[in-house]
Short mmCIF file of C-alpha atoms in Angstrom, two decimals:
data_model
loop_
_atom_site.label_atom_id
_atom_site.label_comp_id
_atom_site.label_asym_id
_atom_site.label_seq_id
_atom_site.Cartn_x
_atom_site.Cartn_y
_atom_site.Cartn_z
CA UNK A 1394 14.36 18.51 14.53
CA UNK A 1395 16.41 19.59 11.45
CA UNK A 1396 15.03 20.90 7.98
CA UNK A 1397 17.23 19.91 5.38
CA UNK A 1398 18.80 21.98 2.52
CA UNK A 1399 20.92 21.10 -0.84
CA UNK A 1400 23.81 19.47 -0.13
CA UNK A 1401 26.87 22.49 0.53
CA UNK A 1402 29.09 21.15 -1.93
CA UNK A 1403 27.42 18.87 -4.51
CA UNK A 1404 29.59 16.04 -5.53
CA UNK A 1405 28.71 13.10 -8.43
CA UNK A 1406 28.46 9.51 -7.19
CA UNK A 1407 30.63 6.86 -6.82
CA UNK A 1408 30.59 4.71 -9.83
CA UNK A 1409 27.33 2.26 -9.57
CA UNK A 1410 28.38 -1.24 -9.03
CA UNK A 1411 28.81 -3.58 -11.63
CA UNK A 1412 26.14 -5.82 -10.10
CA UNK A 1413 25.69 -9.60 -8.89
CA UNK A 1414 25.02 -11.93 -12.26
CA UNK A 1415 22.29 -11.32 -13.68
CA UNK A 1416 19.80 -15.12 -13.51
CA UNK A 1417 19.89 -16.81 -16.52
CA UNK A 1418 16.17 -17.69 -16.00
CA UNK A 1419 15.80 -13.65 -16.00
CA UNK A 1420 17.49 -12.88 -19.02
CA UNK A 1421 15.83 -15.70 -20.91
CA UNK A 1422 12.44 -13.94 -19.96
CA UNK A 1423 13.47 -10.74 -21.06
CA UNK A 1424 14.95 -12.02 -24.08
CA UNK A 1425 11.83 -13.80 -24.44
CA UNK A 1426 9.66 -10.31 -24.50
CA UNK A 1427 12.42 -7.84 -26.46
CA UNK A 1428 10.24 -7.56 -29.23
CA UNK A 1429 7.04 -6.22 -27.32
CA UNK A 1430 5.94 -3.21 -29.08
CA UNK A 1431 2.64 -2.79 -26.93
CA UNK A 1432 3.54 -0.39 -23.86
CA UNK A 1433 2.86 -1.65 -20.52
CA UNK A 1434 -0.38 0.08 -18.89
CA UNK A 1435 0.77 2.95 -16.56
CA UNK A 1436 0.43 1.21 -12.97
CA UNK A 1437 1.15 -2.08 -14.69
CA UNK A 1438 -1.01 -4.45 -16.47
CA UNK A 1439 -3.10 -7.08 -14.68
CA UNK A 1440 -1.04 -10.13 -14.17
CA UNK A 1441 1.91 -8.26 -13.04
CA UNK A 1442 0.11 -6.61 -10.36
CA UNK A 1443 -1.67 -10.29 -9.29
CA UNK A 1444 1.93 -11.46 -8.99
CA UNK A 1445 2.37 -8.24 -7.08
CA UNK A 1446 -0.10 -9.87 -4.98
CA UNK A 1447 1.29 -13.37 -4.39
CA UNK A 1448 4.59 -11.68 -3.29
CA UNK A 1449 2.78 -10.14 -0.72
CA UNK A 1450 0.57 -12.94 0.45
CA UNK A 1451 3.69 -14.63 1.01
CA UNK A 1452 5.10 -11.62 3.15
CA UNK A 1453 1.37 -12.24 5.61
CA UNK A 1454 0.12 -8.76 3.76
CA UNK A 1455 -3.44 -9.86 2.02
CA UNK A 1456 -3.60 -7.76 -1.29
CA UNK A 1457 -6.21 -7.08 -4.46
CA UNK A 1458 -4.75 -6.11 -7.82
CA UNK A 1459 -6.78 -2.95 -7.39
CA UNK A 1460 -4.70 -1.89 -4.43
CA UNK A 1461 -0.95 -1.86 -6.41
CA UNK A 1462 0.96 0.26 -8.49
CA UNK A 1463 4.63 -0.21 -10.78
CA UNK A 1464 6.90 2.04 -11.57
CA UNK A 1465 10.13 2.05 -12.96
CA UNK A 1466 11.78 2.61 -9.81
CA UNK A 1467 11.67 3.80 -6.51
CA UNK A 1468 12.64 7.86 -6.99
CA UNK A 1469 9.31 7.67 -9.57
CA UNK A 1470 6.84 6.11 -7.08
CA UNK A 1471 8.41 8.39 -4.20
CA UNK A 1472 7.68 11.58 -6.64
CA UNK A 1473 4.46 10.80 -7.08
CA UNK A 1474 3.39 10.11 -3.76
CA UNK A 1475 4.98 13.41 -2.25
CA UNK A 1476 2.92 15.09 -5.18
CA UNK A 1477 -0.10 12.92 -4.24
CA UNK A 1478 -0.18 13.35 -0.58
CA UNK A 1479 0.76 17.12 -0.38
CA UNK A 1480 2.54 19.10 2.34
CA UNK A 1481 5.67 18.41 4.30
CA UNK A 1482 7.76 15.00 4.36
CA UNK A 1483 9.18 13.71 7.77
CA UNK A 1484 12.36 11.24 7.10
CA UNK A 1485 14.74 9.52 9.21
CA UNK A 1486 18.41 10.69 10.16
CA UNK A 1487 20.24 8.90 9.00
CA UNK A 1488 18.09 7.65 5.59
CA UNK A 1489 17.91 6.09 1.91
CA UNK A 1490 19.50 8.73 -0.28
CA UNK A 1491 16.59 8.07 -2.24
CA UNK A 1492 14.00 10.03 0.05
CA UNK A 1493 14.80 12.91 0.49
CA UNK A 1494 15.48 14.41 -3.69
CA UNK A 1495 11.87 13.27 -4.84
CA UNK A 1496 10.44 15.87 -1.94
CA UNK A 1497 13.13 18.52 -2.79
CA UNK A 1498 11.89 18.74 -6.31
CA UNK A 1499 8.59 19.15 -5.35
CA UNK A 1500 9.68 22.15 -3.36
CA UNK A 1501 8.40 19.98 -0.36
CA UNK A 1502 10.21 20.96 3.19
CA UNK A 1503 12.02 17.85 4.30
CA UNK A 1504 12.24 17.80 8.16
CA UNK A 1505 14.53 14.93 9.56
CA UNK A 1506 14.15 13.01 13.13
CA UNK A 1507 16.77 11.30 14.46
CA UNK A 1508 16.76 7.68 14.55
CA UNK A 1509 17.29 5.66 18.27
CA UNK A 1510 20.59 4.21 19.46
CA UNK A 1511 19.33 0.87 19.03
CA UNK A 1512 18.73 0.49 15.21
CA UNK A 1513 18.18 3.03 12.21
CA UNK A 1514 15.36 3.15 9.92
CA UNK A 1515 12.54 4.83 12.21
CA UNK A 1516 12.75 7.85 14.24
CA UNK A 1517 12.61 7.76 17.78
CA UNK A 1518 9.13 8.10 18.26
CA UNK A 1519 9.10 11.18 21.01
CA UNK A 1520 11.61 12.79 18.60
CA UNK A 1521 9.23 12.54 15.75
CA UNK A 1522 6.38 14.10 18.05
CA UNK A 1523 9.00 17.28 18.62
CA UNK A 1524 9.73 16.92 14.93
CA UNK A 1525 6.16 17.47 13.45
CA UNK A 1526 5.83 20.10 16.35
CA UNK A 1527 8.61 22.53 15.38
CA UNK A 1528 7.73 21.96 11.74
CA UNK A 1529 4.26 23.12 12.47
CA UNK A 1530 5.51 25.97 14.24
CA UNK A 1531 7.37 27.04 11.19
CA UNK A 1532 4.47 27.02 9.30
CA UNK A 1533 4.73 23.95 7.58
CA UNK A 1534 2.30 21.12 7.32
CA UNK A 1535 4.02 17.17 7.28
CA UNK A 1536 1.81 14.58 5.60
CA UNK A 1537 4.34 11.93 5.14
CA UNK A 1538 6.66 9.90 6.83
CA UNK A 1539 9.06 7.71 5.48
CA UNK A 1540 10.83 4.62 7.03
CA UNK A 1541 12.45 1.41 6.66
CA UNK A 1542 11.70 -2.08 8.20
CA UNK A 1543 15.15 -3.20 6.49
CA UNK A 1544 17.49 0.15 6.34
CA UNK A 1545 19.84 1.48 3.83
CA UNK A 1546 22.21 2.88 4.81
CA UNK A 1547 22.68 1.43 8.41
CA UNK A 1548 21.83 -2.06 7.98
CA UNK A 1549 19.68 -2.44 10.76
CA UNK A 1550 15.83 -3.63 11.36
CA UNK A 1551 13.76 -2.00 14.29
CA UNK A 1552 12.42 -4.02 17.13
CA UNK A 1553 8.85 -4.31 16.69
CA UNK A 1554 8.08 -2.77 20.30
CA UNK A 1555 10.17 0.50 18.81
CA UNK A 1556 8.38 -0.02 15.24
CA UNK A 1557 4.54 0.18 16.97
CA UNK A 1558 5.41 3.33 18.96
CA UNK A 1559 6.31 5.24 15.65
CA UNK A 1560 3.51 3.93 13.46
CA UNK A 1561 0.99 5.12 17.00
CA UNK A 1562 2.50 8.34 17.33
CA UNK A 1563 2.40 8.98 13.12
CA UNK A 1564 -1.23 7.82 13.09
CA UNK A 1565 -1.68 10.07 16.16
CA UNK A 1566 -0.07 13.34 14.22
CA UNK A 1567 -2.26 12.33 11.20
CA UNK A 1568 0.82 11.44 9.12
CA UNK A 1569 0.59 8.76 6.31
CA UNK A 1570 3.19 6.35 6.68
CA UNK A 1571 5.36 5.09 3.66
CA UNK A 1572 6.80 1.92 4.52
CA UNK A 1573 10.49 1.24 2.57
CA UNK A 1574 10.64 -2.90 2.54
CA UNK A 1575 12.61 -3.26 -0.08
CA UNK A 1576 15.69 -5.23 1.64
CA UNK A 1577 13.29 -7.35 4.27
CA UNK A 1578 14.71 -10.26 2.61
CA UNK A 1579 18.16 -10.30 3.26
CA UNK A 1580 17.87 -10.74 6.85
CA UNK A 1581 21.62 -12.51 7.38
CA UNK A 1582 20.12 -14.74 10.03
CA UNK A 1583 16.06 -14.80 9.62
CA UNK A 1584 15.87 -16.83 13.14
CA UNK A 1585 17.53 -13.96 14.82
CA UNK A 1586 15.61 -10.75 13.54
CA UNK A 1587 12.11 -10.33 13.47
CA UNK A 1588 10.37 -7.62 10.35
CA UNK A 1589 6.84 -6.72 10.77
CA UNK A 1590 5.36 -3.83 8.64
CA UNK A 1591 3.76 -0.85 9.52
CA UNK A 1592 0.84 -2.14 7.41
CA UNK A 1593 0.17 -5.20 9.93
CA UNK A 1594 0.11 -2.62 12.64
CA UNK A 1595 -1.52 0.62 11.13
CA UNK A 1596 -3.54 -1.10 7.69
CA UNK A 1597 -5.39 2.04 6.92
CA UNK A 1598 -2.66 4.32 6.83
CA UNK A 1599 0.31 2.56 5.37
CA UNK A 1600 2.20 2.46 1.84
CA UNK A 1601 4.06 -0.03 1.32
CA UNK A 1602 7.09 0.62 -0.97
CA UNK A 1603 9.22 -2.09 -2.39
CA UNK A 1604 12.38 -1.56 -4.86
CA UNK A 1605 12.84 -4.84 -6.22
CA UNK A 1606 16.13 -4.70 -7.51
CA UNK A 1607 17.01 -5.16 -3.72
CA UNK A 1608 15.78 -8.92 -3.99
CA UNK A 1609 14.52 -9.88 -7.15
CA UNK A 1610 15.84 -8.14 -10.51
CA UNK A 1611 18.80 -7.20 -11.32
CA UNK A 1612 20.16 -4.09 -10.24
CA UNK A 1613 19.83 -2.12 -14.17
CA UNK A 1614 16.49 -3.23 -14.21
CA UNK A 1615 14.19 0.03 -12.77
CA UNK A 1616 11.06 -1.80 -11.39
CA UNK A 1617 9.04 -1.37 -8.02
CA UNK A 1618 5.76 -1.50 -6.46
CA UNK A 1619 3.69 0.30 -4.27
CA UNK A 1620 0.35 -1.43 -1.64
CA UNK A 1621 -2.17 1.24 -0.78
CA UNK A 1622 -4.75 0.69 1.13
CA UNK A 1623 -7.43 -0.88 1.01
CA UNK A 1624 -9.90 1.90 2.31
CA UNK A 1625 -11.37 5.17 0.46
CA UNK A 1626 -8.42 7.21 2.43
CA UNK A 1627 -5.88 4.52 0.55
CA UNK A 1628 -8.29 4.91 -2.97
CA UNK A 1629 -8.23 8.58 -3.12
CA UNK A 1630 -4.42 8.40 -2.33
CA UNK A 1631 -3.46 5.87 -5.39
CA UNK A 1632 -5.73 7.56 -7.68
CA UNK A 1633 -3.98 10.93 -7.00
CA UNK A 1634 -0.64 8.72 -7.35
CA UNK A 1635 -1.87 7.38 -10.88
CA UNK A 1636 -2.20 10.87 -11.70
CA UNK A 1637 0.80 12.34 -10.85
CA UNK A 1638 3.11 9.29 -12.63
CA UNK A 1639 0.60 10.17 -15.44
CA UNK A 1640 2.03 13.67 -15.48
CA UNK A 1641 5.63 12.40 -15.94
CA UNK A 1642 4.72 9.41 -18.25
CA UNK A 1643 6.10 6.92 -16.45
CA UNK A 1644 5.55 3.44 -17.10
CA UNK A 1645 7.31 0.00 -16.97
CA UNK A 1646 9.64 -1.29 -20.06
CA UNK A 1647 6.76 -3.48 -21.63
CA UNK A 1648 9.47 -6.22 -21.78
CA UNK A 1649 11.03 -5.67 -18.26
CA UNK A 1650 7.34 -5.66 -17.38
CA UNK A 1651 7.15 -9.42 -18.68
CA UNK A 1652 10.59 -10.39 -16.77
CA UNK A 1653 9.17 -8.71 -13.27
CA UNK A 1654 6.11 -10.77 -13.73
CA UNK A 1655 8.37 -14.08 -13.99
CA UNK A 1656 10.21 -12.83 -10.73
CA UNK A 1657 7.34 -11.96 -8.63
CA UNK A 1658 6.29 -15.35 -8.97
CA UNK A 1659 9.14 -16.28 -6.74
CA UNK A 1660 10.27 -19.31 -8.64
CA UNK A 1661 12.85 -21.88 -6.97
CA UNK A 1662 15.86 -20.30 -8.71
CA UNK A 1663 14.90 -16.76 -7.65
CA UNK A 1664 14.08 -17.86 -4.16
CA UNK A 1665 17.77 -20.08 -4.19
CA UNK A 1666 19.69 -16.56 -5.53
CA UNK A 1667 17.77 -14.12 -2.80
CA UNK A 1668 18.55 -16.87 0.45
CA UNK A 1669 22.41 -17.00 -1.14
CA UNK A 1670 22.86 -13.12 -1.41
CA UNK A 1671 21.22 -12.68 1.89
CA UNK A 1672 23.98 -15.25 3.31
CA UNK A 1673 26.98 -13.52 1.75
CA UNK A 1674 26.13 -9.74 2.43
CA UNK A 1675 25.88 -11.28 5.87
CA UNK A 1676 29.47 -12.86 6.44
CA UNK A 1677 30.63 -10.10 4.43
CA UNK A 1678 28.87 -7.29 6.63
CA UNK A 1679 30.10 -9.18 9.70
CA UNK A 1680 33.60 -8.64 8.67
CA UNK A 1681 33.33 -5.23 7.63
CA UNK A 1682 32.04 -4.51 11.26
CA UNK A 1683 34.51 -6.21 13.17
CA UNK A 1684 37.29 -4.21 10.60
CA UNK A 1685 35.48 -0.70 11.50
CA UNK A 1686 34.80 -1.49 15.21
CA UNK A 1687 38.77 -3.00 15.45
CA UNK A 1688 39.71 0.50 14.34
CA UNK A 1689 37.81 1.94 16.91
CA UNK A 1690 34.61 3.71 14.98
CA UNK A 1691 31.25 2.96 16.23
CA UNK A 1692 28.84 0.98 14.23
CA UNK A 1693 25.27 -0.80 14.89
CA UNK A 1694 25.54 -4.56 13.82
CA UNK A 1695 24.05 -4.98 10.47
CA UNK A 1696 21.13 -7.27 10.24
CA UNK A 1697 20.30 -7.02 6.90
CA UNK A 1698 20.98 -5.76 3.02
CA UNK A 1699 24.81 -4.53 2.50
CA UNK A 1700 26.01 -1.67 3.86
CA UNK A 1701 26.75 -0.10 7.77
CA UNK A 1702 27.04 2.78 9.25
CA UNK A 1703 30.41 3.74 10.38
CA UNK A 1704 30.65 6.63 12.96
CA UNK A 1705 34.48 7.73 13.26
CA UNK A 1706 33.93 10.92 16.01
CA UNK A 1707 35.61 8.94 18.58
CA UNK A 1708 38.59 9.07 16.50
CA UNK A 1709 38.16 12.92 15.23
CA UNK A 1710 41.49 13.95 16.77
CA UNK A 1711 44.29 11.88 15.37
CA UNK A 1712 41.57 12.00 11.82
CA UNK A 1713 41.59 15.88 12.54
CA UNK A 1714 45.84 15.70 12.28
CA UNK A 1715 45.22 14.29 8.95
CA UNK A 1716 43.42 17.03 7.84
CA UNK A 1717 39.93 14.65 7.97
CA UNK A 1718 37.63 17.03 9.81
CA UNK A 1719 33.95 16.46 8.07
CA UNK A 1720 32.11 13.02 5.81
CA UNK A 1721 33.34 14.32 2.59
CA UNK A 1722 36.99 14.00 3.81
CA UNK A 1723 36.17 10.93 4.87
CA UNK A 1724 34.62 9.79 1.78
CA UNK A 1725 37.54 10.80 0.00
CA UNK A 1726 39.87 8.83 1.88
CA UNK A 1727 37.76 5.74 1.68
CA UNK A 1728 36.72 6.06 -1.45
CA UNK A 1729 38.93 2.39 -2.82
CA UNK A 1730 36.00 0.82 -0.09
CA UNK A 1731 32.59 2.64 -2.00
CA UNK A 1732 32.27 5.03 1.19
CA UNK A 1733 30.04 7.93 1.28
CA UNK A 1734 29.92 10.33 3.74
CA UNK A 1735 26.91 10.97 5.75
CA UNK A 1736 25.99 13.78 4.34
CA UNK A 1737 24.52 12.37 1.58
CA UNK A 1738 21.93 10.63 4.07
CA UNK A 1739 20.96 13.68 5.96
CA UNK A 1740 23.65 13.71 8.63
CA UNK A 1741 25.27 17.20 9.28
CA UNK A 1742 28.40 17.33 7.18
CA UNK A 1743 30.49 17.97 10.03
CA UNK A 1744 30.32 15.11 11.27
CA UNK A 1745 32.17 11.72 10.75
CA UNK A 1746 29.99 9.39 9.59
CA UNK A 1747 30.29 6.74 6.41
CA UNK A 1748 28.45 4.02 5.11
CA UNK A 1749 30.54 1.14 4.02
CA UNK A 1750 28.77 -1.72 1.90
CA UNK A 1751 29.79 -4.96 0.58
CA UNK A 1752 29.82 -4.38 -2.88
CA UNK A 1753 33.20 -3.01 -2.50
CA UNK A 1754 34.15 -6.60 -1.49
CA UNK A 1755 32.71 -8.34 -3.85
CA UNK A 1756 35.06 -8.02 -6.67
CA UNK A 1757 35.25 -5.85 -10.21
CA UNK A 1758 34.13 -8.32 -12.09
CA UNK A 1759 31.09 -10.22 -12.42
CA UNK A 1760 33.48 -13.20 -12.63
CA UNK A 1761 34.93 -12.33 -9.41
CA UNK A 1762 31.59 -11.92 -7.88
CA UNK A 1763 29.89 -14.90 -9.41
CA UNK A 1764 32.55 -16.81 -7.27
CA UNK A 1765 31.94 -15.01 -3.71
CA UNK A 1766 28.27 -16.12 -4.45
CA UNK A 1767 29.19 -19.39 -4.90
CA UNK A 1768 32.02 -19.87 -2.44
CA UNK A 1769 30.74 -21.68 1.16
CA UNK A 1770 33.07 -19.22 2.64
CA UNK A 1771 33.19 -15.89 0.96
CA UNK A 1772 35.72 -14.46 3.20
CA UNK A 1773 38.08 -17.82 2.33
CA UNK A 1774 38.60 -16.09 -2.00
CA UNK A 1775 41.88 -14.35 -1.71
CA UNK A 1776 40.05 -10.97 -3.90
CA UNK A 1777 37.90 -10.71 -0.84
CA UNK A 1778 40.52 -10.70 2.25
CA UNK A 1779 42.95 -8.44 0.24
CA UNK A 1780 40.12 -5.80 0.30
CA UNK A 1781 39.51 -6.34 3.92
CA UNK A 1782 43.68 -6.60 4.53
CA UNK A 1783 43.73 -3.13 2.53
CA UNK A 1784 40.46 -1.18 4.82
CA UNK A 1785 42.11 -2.09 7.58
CA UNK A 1786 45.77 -0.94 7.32
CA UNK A 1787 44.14 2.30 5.56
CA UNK A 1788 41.90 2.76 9.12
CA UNK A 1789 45.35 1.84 10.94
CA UNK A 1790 47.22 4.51 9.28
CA UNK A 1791 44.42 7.40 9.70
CA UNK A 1792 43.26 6.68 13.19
CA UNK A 1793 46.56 5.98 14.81
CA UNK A 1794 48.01 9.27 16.49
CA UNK A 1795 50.80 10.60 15.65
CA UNK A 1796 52.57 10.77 19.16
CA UNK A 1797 52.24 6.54 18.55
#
């Protein structure tokens, strides 16, 4: 078990990513609503959350209007249901950046679990027992736990054996259960990887949080939904959550609001764009992997979204020679490649980890990456092996000792 604290030696982030191309179909919708003066009702209005519902249907999760709330963003809805559901928050190590600042600001202790060998995204469930153990011991009280069917930052999806052992032993420590699904769409091969929430396995005691600018928007466009039960427990939960996004004021764009609508529905042209980005972070992951792993750093196979989890302690010596002896060295050195160092996911900062993601790859220009969408072979555009060529004689030349 490990409590986290601030980060030792606060650093800004990377540049964002200029982002895939935005749909024309999207823009036109916004464009459409830009001059909505009327604001959009805090939770969002009616037909946004019935779309809300059809996305779900779709996903096998049965849901009423009644039982969803927007928000303009993930870090908003996260906020308000620390505030909502009180006490201590249980996360993952390694995690979302996301999870963990929401709780800090609260002044909520954040007590992280370890995730299994086999994927990321959940904690090993006997390490989670031990976790909300020591925590109590301390004197705190966890409420929450957070984790990921389809994790950022490893790239991995849990087994559903592994998945049913955490959600048993959460519902078992009394723990709601916030369920991150925002990137269970870009499964790079859907016949080989199986996602099943924690809501189809624990209904009563599951959140379901989704960031759709993983799948749906674009990624400037703040918008994302959270499915509460549908039990008194899950009432009294989202009415606190109203509340507390109340405090902050913190609706949806009334416009955006209008576009999100349009892409909830799922139209043909949304569902064409989420299948082809899905495709390409997957050949792109895939070579990322095999350029980490060829260097000799560890790294679970990514299943899904756009990033991996590198873990370079097997080559700490001849790293150590170049003076690269924690992540934020490591982040440094890979910065060309969007790297950042595990300590900004809850790993110890010791310790050699990076995530790597494909938006590095991509290209600097929407032009650029308007054609590795459209390519049949990503890794065939010259803008994309030059990256690749350049990672891996920059691994080369920091992992090869010295002696030869």
């Amino acid at each position: 078990m490990q409590r986290t604290a601030p980060d030792p030696r606060p650093e800004p982030d990377p540049d964002p990513p200029v982002g895939l191309p935005v749909l024309p179909e999207l823009a036109a919708h916004l464009a459409a609503a830009a001059d909505r003066t009327e604001a959009e009702p805090l939770g969002g209005a009616a037909p946004l959350r019935t779309a809300a519902c059809g996305y779900w249907e779709r996903r096998g999760l049965v849901t009423t209007p009644d039982r969803v709330l927007a928000a303009p963003g993930v870090p908003a809805l996260l906020l308000a249901l620390y505030a909502a559901a009180g006490g201590a928050v249980v996360l993952p190590r390694p995690c979302s950046a996301s999870y963990a600042p929401p709780a800090r600001l609260l002044g909520r202790p954040v007590h992280l679990a370890p995730v299994p060998a086999e994927s990321g995204g959940v904690p090993d469930p006997f390490a989670l027992l031990e976790t909300v153990r020591r925590a109590r011991m301390h004197g705190d009280t966890p409420r929450v736990l957070v984790l990921s069917v389809a994790d950022d930052p490893t790239g991995t999806c849990p087994a559903p054996e592994q998945l049913h052992e955490v959600c048993e032993a959460a519902a078992d420590e009394g723990l709601w259960v916030i369920s991150d699904e925002s990137r269970r769409d870009l499964l790079h091969d859907p016949h080989d990887t199986v996602v099943l929430s924690p809501a189809e396995m624990l209904p009563d005691g599951v959140v379901v949080l989704t960031d759709l600018r993983a799948t749906l928007v674009p990624a400037s466009w703040p918008a994302a939904l959270a499915r509460f039960p549908g039990t008194d427990r899950g009432a009294v939960l989202q009415a606190a959550v109203l509340d507390a996004l109340a405090a902050v004021r913190t609706p949806l764009p009334g416009p955006l609001a209008c576009a999100v609508t349009h892409a909830l529905g799922e139209p043909e042209e949304v569902r064409t764009r989420t299948a082809t980005v899905a495709r390409v972070y997957g050949t792109l992951a895939a070579a990322l992997h095999h350029t980490v792993t060829e260097a000799g750093a560890v790294c679970r196979p990514p299943h899904s979204g756009s990033h991996l989890y590198a873990d370079f302690e097997p080559l700490r010596r001849p790293l150590g020679a170049r003076g690269i002896v924690e992540s934020h060295g490591l982040e440094r050195k890979l910065a060309p490649w969007a790297a950042r160092g595990g300590h900004h996911f809850g790993d110890a900062p010791g310790a050699l980890r990076v995530r790597l993601g494909v938006e590095a790859l991509l290209g600097a220009d929407r032009e650029q990456r308007g054609r590795a969408l459209a390519a049949p072979d990503p890794l065939e555009l010259p803008h994309i092996t030059e990256v690749l060529t350049a990672l891996s004689r920059a691994l080369a030349g920091l992992t090869t000792s010295a002696d030869g």
